[in-house]
XYZ file of C-alpha atoms in Angstrom:
591
model
C 5.560 -73.589 77.336
C 5.564 -71.159 79.901
C 5.487 -68.392 76.944
C 2.731 -70.083 75.314
C 0.689 -69.851 78.969
C 1.637 -66.098 78.762
C 0.770 -65.942 75.587
C -2.744 -67.302 75.958
C -3.309 -64.956 79.467
C -2.701 -62.037 77.672
C -3.814 -62.659 74.179
C -7.076 -64.722 74.722
C -7.889 -63.382 77.855
C -6.973 -59.861 76.545
C -5.452 -58.964 80.130
C -4.695 -55.428 80.846
C -1.129 -55.380 82.338
C -0.207 -52.179 84.573
C 1.802 -49.269 82.959
C 5.291 -50.088 82.522
C 8.105 -48.552 85.242
C 10.115 -45.620 83.332
C 13.258 -46.352 82.677
C 15.911 -44.562 84.602
C 18.329 -42.510 82.643
C 21.705 -41.744 83.654
C 24.136 -39.299 82.572
C 27.256 -40.780 80.819
C 30.285 -40.310 82.733
C 32.882 -38.893 80.631
C 36.481 -38.458 82.209
C 39.553 -36.189 80.880
C 42.363 -38.646 80.825
C 44.937 -35.967 79.468
C 45.320 -32.874 77.351
C 47.629 -30.754 76.102
C 47.552 -27.095 75.123
C 44.898 -24.461 75.215
C 41.706 -26.650 75.563
C 38.292 -24.884 76.825
C 34.656 -25.965 77.762
C 31.321 -24.483 78.537
C 28.377 -26.143 79.263
C 26.069 -24.207 77.210
C 26.434 -22.124 74.241
C 25.784 -18.999 76.464
C 28.110 -19.965 79.141
C 31.645 -18.257 79.757
C 34.656 -20.545 77.908
C 36.891 -22.064 81.126
C 40.168 -23.406 80.754
C 39.878 -27.777 80.672
C 41.062 -29.344 84.083
C 41.079 -32.352 85.891
C 37.711 -31.388 87.533
C 36.045 -29.991 84.524
C 32.424 -32.306 84.259
C 31.343 -32.862 80.611
C 27.788 -32.929 80.121
C 25.249 -32.867 77.613
C 25.104 -29.502 75.735
C 28.748 -29.058 76.621
C 31.065 -27.618 73.931
C 34.872 -28.830 73.938
C 37.368 -26.982 71.624
C 41.295 -26.571 71.226
C 43.616 -23.867 70.181
C 46.273 -24.347 67.811
C 48.516 -27.060 69.244
C 45.937 -28.341 72.074
C 44.734 -31.816 72.213
C 42.123 -33.594 74.734
C 42.377 -37.256 75.355
C 38.824 -38.392 76.928
C 37.530 -41.664 78.501
C 33.725 -42.219 77.909
C 31.897 -44.823 79.978
C 31.754 -47.535 79.790
C 35.038 -47.886 77.672
C 35.530 -45.439 74.781
C 38.816 -43.560 74.433
C 37.936 -40.014 72.347
C 40.334 -37.715 71.147
C 39.802 -34.096 70.087
C 42.683 -33.063 67.817
C 44.690 -29.679 67.152
C 42.258 -26.802 66.793
C 38.658 -28.642 66.966
C 35.549 -27.996 68.228
C 32.890 -30.547 69.446
C 29.540 -30.680 71.247
C 28.648 -33.464 73.597
C 24.588 -33.416 71.856
C 23.292 -36.442 74.029
C 25.390 -38.195 76.911
C 22.711 -41.011 78.221
C 22.906 -44.601 79.728
C 20.124 -46.318 80.643
C 20.130 -47.875 84.155
C 18.200 -50.882 83.657
C 19.017 -52.120 80.266
C 22.758 -50.658 79.942
C 22.174 -49.125 76.808
C 24.658 -46.572 76.168
C 23.646 -43.557 73.984
C 26.194 -41.206 73.013
C 26.057 -38.630 70.257
C 28.328 -36.414 69.217
C 28.444 -33.142 66.842
C 32.130 -32.270 65.281
C 32.143 -28.155 64.048
C 35.378 -28.390 62.774
C 39.156 -30.440 63.173
C 39.527 -34.005 63.824
C 38.162 -36.479 66.811
C 39.445 -39.864 67.193
C 37.238 -42.807 68.566
C 37.770 -45.710 69.706
C 35.419 -48.479 70.432
C 35.878 -51.576 72.761
C 35.635 -54.818 70.581
C 33.786 -56.814 73.619
C 31.336 -54.579 76.286
C 28.532 -55.851 78.342
C 26.583 -52.874 77.478
C 24.884 -52.175 74.077
C 26.491 -49.317 72.622
C 24.893 -46.614 70.187
C 27.414 -44.129 69.187
C 27.272 -41.334 66.482
C 28.905 -38.627 65.302
C 27.477 -35.862 63.179
C 29.252 -32.998 60.938
C 27.443 -30.545 58.871
C 27.208 -33.100 56.035
C 26.851 -36.267 57.587
C 26.118 -38.379 60.282
C 28.261 -41.418 61.443
C 27.019 -44.863 63.071
C 29.856 -46.743 64.675
C 29.941 -50.254 65.584
C 32.856 -51.418 67.322
C 34.790 -48.790 65.447
C 37.995 -47.392 65.741
C 37.688 -44.144 63.739
C 39.444 -41.027 62.778
C 36.726 -37.735 61.499
C 38.092 -34.861 60.088
C 36.053 -31.894 59.341
C 38.241 -29.434 57.146
C 37.564 -26.635 54.550
C 33.743 -27.770 54.693
C 34.658 -31.041 53.737
C 34.303 -34.260 56.168
C 36.755 -37.065 56.038
C 36.237 -40.699 57.992
C 38.689 -43.250 58.184
C 38.018 -46.506 59.854
C 40.828 -48.464 61.372
C 38.470 -50.934 62.662
C 35.063 -52.315 62.598
C 32.556 -50.485 60.794
C 30.481 -47.062 60.282
C 27.593 -46.650 58.664
C 27.095 -42.747 56.911
C 24.297 -41.069 56.444
C 24.537 -38.032 53.995
C 22.258 -35.103 55.147
C 21.522 -33.793 51.441
C 20.785 -36.776 49.592
C 19.976 -39.262 52.512
C 22.426 -41.547 50.886
C 23.759 -44.122 53.019
C 26.984 -46.230 52.850
C 28.923 -48.689 55.413
C 32.551 -48.475 55.823
C 34.453 -50.927 56.683
C 38.295 -51.711 57.943
C 40.851 -49.830 56.255
C 38.313 -47.699 54.202
C 38.347 -43.910 54.005
C 35.494 -41.859 53.069
C 34.957 -38.248 51.583
C 32.365 -35.967 52.077
C 31.972 -32.750 49.888
C 29.414 -30.126 50.166
C 27.753 -29.947 47.155
C 27.812 -33.674 46.385
C 25.476 -36.231 46.399
C 27.774 -39.039 46.333
C 30.064 -40.779 49.149
C 33.387 -41.129 47.755
C 34.826 -44.359 49.388
C 38.537 -45.261 48.971
C 40.942 -47.659 50.202
C 43.409 -46.172 52.907
C 46.386 -46.332 49.920
C 44.222 -43.937 47.968
C 42.649 -46.801 45.850
C 38.731 -46.724 44.946
C 37.178 -49.368 47.360
C 33.658 -51.310 47.304
C 31.467 -51.001 50.195
C 29.504 -54.117 49.374
C 28.785 -56.438 52.603
C 26.162 -58.830 52.446
C 27.274 -61.195 54.962
C 24.733 -61.204 58.259
C 27.496 -61.852 60.552
C 28.621 -58.589 62.522
C 25.071 -56.973 61.798
C 22.542 -55.349 63.911
C 18.779 -56.211 64.228
C 16.096 -54.004 65.986
C 12.978 -55.772 67.091
C 10.406 -53.242 67.061
C 6.567 -53.569 68.267
C 4.074 -56.114 67.194
C 0.873 -54.794 66.629
C -2.602 -55.842 66.899
C -5.862 -54.372 65.868
C -7.524 -55.469 68.725
C -5.304 -52.188 70.546
C -3.589 -51.642 73.270
C -5.066 -53.934 75.760
C -3.389 -56.639 73.975
C 0.039 -57.384 75.472
C 2.157 -58.756 72.393
C 5.711 -58.124 73.967
C 6.559 -61.472 74.884
C 5.907 -62.519 71.502
C 8.376 -59.726 70.407
C 10.981 -61.188 72.339
C 10.599 -64.458 71.409
C 11.133 -63.333 67.659
C 14.308 -61.372 68.894
C 15.247 -64.925 70.977
C 15.084 -66.667 67.663
C 16.697 -64.216 65.595
C 19.493 -64.192 68.331
C 19.734 -67.972 68.516
C 19.937 -68.773 64.932
C 22.463 -66.013 63.620
C 25.475 -64.357 64.497
C 23.702 -60.793 64.659
C 23.724 -58.134 67.487
C 19.461 -57.960 68.472
C 18.015 -55.220 70.389
C 15.152 -56.100 71.936
C 11.927 -53.870 72.152
C 12.390 -52.586 75.421
C 16.074 -51.582 74.330
C 14.614 -49.947 71.230
C 12.297 -47.968 73.861
C 15.543 -47.178 76.215
C 17.380 -45.544 73.111
C 14.318 -43.705 71.901
C 12.921 -42.237 75.242
C 15.447 -39.862 76.028
C 15.368 -38.328 72.785
C 11.453 -38.141 73.217
C 11.185 -40.458 70.359
C 9.072 -43.074 71.710
C 6.178 -41.918 69.908
C 7.498 -43.290 66.832
C 7.146 -47.043 67.999
C 3.351 -46.702 67.374
C 3.728 -44.951 63.905
C 3.132 -47.835 61.538
C 4.656 -45.818 58.066
C 7.780 -46.689 56.094
C 9.263 -43.144 56.809
C 8.747 -43.717 60.573
C 10.575 -46.939 60.445
C 12.865 -45.513 58.362
C 13.461 -42.824 60.805
C 13.563 -45.413 63.763
C 16.489 -47.384 61.690
C 18.624 -44.168 61.240
C 18.200 -43.237 64.712
C 18.947 -46.520 65.832
C 22.404 -46.762 63.414
C 21.076 -50.669 62.956
C 21.259 -52.875 59.511
C 18.001 -54.620 60.078
C 14.402 -54.274 61.437
C 11.558 -56.630 62.280
C 8.042 -55.429 62.256
C 5.082 -57.913 63.134
C 1.329 -57.988 63.248
C -0.865 -59.971 64.540
C -4.425 -59.969 63.060
C -7.724 -62.241 63.081
C -9.802 -63.436 60.371
C -12.682 -65.794 61.916
C -11.251 -68.356 64.168
C -7.919 -68.187 62.249
C -5.295 -65.642 63.881
C -2.536 -64.252 61.237
C 0.820 -63.833 62.110
C 3.246 -61.668 59.686
C 6.395 -60.719 60.035
C 8.556 -58.552 57.995
C 12.565 -57.689 57.612
C 13.460 -54.451 56.601
C 16.842 -53.257 54.841
C 17.617 -50.049 57.461
C 20.375 -48.851 55.279
C 18.340 -48.971 51.923
C 14.759 -48.392 53.453
C 13.683 -51.301 51.835
C 11.652 -54.921 52.930
C 13.493 -57.674 52.211
C 11.067 -60.234 53.017
C 7.468 -61.073 54.556
C 6.785 -64.059 56.042
C 3.333 -65.117 57.343
C 1.661 -67.998 59.214
C -2.028 -68.694 60.456
C -3.239 -71.073 63.437
C -6.683 -72.077 64.156
C -8.286 -70.726 67.853
C -5.130 -71.323 70.137
C -2.756 -68.297 69.479
C -0.471 -69.390 71.369
C 0.351 -72.056 68.825
C 1.974 -69.274 66.615
C 5.221 -69.982 69.125
C 5.619 -73.240 67.542
C 5.659 -71.524 63.835
C 8.094 -68.541 64.652
C 11.234 -70.358 64.476
C 10.665 -71.624 60.635
C 9.457 -67.857 59.982
C 12.807 -66.614 61.450
C 14.865 -69.163 59.650
C 13.046 -67.922 56.116
C 14.016 -64.009 57.057
C 17.970 -64.767 57.687
C 17.951 -66.913 54.802
C 16.098 -64.184 52.795
C 18.798 -61.990 54.445
C 21.694 -63.859 53.495
C 20.661 -64.346 49.756
C 19.667 -60.755 48.511
C 22.176 -59.456 46.316
C 19.454 -57.554 44.508
C 21.949 -55.201 42.571
C 23.244 -52.837 45.885
C 24.347 -49.518 45.267
C 27.901 -50.572 45.429
C 27.660 -53.102 42.986
C 26.115 -50.888 40.397
C 28.199 -48.322 41.402
C 31.100 -50.517 40.624
C 30.370 -51.401 37.047
C 29.091 -47.454 36.098
C 32.381 -46.472 37.450
C 34.473 -48.653 35.307
C 32.633 -47.010 31.870
C 31.135 -43.689 33.620
C 34.448 -41.820 32.843
C 33.682 -42.007 29.025
C 31.792 -39.248 27.827
C 28.705 -40.741 26.722
C 27.724 -42.408 29.648
C 28.069 -39.570 31.863
C 25.549 -39.205 34.659
C 23.907 -42.695 33.797
C 23.640 -45.811 36.013
C 24.000 -49.204 34.802
C 21.114 -51.285 35.126
C 21.756 -55.170 34.885
C 20.087 -57.812 33.222
C 17.392 -60.036 34.872
C 14.211 -60.948 34.988
C 11.297 -59.562 37.366
C 7.361 -59.477 37.939
C 6.070 -56.734 35.648
C 2.608 -55.127 36.446
C 0.105 -55.457 39.172
C -1.946 -58.312 41.305
C -5.931 -57.961 40.495
C -6.607 -56.646 44.037
C -3.971 -53.446 43.605
C -3.587 -52.573 39.841
C -5.648 -51.120 37.362
C -7.196 -53.395 34.300
C -4.300 -52.552 31.924
C -1.648 -53.916 34.757
C -2.486 -57.078 34.583
C -1.556 -59.550 34.344
C 1.241 -59.451 36.324
C 3.723 -61.457 34.183
C 7.785 -62.286 34.111
C 9.806 -59.909 31.438
C 13.243 -60.082 31.330
C 15.367 -57.237 29.848
C 19.151 -57.026 28.681
C 21.661 -54.375 30.241
C 21.410 -50.695 29.499
C 22.379 -47.240 31.107
C 19.777 -45.055 31.871
C 20.274 -41.447 32.994
C 20.438 -40.743 36.481
C 17.928 -37.536 36.509
C 15.107 -36.466 34.250
C 16.202 -34.449 31.344
C 16.874 -30.783 32.629
C 15.342 -27.765 30.942
C 19.621 -26.097 30.725
C 20.179 -29.530 29.124
C 17.316 -29.327 26.766
C 18.468 -26.088 25.449
C 21.484 -26.779 24.816
C 20.897 -29.584 22.784
C 17.506 -28.123 21.177
C 18.347 -24.899 20.919
C 14.904 -23.971 22.701
C 13.286 -24.434 25.962
C 9.563 -25.464 25.564
C 8.791 -25.359 29.072
C 5.688 -23.596 30.323
C 7.422 -23.054 34.152
C 10.361 -20.491 33.676
C 13.516 -20.126 35.357
C 15.162 -22.995 37.428
C 17.429 -24.627 34.891
C 18.135 -27.655 36.922
C 14.401 -28.236 36.914
C 12.949 -31.417 34.386
C 11.961 -30.063 31.083
C 8.608 -30.414 30.481
C 6.094 -29.446 27.773
C 7.546 -31.558 25.150
C 6.076 -34.009 22.953
C 7.097 -37.378 22.116
C 8.501 -36.476 18.812
C 11.060 -33.869 20.586
C 11.817 -36.492 23.373
C 12.790 -38.751 21.042
C 14.897 -36.393 18.889
C 16.636 -34.808 21.704
C 17.799 -38.903 23.058
C 18.800 -39.707 19.452
C 21.293 -36.287 19.345
C 22.587 -37.173 22.269
C 23.245 -40.845 21.314
C 20.423 -42.154 23.199
C 17.104 -43.156 23.187
C 14.012 -43.179 24.979
C 13.448 -46.320 27.369
C 10.821 -49.453 26.604
C 8.126 -49.406 29.183
C 9.490 -52.699 30.596
C 12.916 -51.019 31.276
C 11.524 -48.313 32.756
C 9.384 -50.127 35.241
C 12.106 -52.448 36.263
C 14.652 -49.642 36.631
C 11.965 -47.849 38.776
C 11.276 -50.560 40.884
C 14.781 -51.231 41.441
C 14.871 -54.827 42.625
C 11.681 -54.183 45.029
C 8.061 -55.585 44.460
C 6.144 -53.075 46.597
C 3.173 -50.532 45.114
C 6.607 -47.809 45.441
C 9.810 -48.304 45.372
C 10.075 -46.948 48.619
C 7.438 -49.385 49.981
C 3.457 -49.335 49.960
C 3.167 -46.004 51.445
C 4.078 -42.444 49.514
C 4.223 -39.157 51.306
C 5.382 -35.668 49.699
C 8.738 -35.948 51.637
C 9.491 -38.528 49.308
C 8.399 -37.167 46.148
C 6.965 -34.436 44.489
C 3.216 -34.633 43.781
C 0.034 -33.456 45.320
C 1.131 -34.026 48.979
C -3.026 -33.605 50.033
C -3.495 -37.148 48.638
C -0.838 -39.247 49.816
C -0.754 -43.486 49.692
C -1.225 -45.771 52.403
C 0.003 -45.155 55.590
C 1.643 -41.937 54.261
C 0.773 -38.620 55.815
C -0.642 -35.649 54.458
C 1.786 -33.263 53.339
C 2.871 -29.846 51.436
C 1.355 -29.095 47.651
C 4.054 -27.526 45.708
C 2.345 -26.929 42.250
C 5.635 -27.169 39.995
C 8.307 -29.422 39.137
C 11.448 -29.369 41.385
C 15.044 -29.228 40.829
C 16.073 -32.829 39.679
C 17.451 -35.238 42.902
C 15.530 -33.352 45.012
C 14.591 -36.488 46.737
C 16.218 -39.460 48.217
C 16.998 -41.915 45.250
C 15.853 -45.730 44.515
C 18.065 -48.385 45.705
C 20.108 -47.994 42.226
C 20.525 -44.106 42.744
C 17.844 -43.131 40.162
C 15.985 -39.687 41.447
C 12.462 -38.854 40.586
C 11.563 -42.487 39.348
C 8.329 -41.326 41.203
C 6.652 -37.782 40.488
C 7.973 -34.483 39.489
C 7.091 -35.179 35.846
C 5.680 -38.153 34.031
C 8.298 -39.745 31.874
C 7.666 -40.875 27.946
C 8.825 -44.142 26.888
C 8.915 -45.452 23.120
C 6.264 -47.658 23.726
C 2.758 -47.363 21.914
C 0.259 -47.987 24.604
C -2.282 -50.845 24.433
C -4.301 -51.752 27.373
C -4.172 -55.609 26.590
C -0.772 -55.400 26.040
C 0.243 -57.406 28.825
C -1.674 -60.682 27.811
C 0.299 -60.662 24.919
C 3.875 -59.453 25.754
C 6.873 -60.901 25.031
C 8.624 -62.288 27.497
C 12.265 -60.767 26.512
C 12.966 -57.192 25.942
C 9.268 -56.322 25.125
C 8.905 -53.313 22.686
C 5.096 -53.121 22.725
C 2.819 -52.917 20.238
C 3.900 -52.545 16.879
C 1.292 -49.706 16.213
C -1.275 -47.241 17.958
C -2.618 -43.905 18.313
C -0.880 -43.089 22.076
C 2.677 -43.322 23.253
C 3.163 -44.866 26.966
C 4.062 -42.191 29.858
C 5.270 -43.696 33.013
C 6.089 -41.950 37.064
C 3.599 -39.249 37.678
C 4.018 -36.001 38.139
C 3.733 -32.846 40.626
C -0.248 -32.235 39.767
C -1.147 -35.881 40.339
C -2.155 -37.716 43.566
C 0.411 -40.541 45.284
C -1.495 -43.586 43.712
C -0.670 -42.164 40.093
C 3.206 -42.731 41.188
C 2.974 -46.557 41.593
C 5.497 -48.592 40.062
C 2.933 -50.293 37.818
C 0.888 -47.205 36.605
C 0.184 -47.022 33.142
C -1.501 -44.006 31.282
C -0.786 -42.790 27.862
C -0.968 -39.591 25.512
C -0.938 -38.632 22.075
C 2.714 -38.443 21.226
C 1.969 -34.589 19.785
C 0.550 -33.130 22.999
C 2.605 -30.815 25.464
C 1.848 -30.494 28.780
C 3.598 -28.956 31.842
C 3.654 -32.398 33.829
C 5.407 -34.302 30.927
C 9.283 -35.018 30.561
C 11.332 -37.234 30.090
C 14.606 -39.103 30.600
C 17.028 -41.288 28.308
C 18.875 -44.532 28.117
C 21.508 -46.100 26.124
C 22.790 -49.262 24.912
C 26.322 -50.414 26.234
C 28.777 -51.148 23.182
C 32.139 -51.777 23.964
């Protein structure tokens, strides 16, 4: 009742609250527990090295190193034990504590050697503990972990808790659980995960228990005069009461972002900003809200985002008449829908896809291909969003198949066809272009594959999503190769590259397929008809029996972001050669 009165006061009367008091940021205390051998420390890159002793003060920006036979044991506030091993070097990149919220932000950079971190299972503080290497960033969750950097490789061993690993080169993220080991190798786009005993391990875990959720701000078109933080806090309290997750309230999030100078991204609604917040916080899930008004109705929306895969899991909304404070009556039901959706979400995660792929991919014909599960999905677009040839939105069932992880490259094409038709020269790892539909078909047939149907292509592109792009409802040129002056949705303007890029230059979709948006258009096997969706078969549609043009999908380096939409369809004469059109192949699985 009190919250309802507060919301009526804050929102209906547009009360202007005084500026929020600044959260005091204190240095995290790091103490020397023990050391042996040669250990040295300096406060900055330009200062001289000094020998470690009991009076050494470890601060943000300081670098600690050991020589052969050296070892340093540290106590890190509030109760984290850290051990820098033999012949190792590490930087204290951030050592912060929020005085008002008890949030602890620790970021270490391991240059070489090994570091052991042991976090407590129960502590009053919120611990945000990360370790960065040249290849990856690790976010620790009540974990006991050993990180080793040797000969350029990064190895992570988890003895307790969980660690989220983000590979820098590909942006790929996995969660490593207890008794698991991971290896990240330079030049590779994969994180190899094993059991401690050496067997290949599965990283799938879809349980909500033990996860962390960050409640982000609730925005309103009425602007900053509305204080919606009580509403944000109420949602966070409901999530906390209905589940076993660790919840960061909005003020917790602010206190973590503020020392890093990242407070401004809370005001940025784009998918890329939301992903940046999730990566920085190291949380599993994010909740974003929006309050709008249509006539006398107030419309309240909540969105649950999977921070690991940068994908929206569920959107829920409610509408109330006139009295906005009654929204609080609907929030428990809305939160329950979000939690239920997360528990049921088993759309093909990378680990699940990879498990099937790995069991077969050692066979030559399936090299660099990904297994796509059979399923039913919604193909096409809704009326307001899509072009006429994308209507109606209809359910399609596809059988399982393998699809190339990457677009066919110039080198691969030349190796099989003995010529390179591409207009762009050099860059043998760039996609082949300037190929006719017949040349693409012939290549696929020669390597024992075929071109994908239009339904297979869209299903693989969407990878379990129903948003405009498999990244979300916005797109900017840091996510795909297109004319960056023409982004989509809330995406920001970016660079214009004016050429194809090497395959795999951007983050893959949730099924680990690269460049399904942009780079080059991709030939499909289907003849094109603008009215085909109205009479399409429900199961494994092959397209019209005849026609003049063949379907291409995915957009290219030359087009705007709108042309890269998952549902967008265009067509070309199958004999045409364009420097914006290439292809990838699929293969049916036969035992």
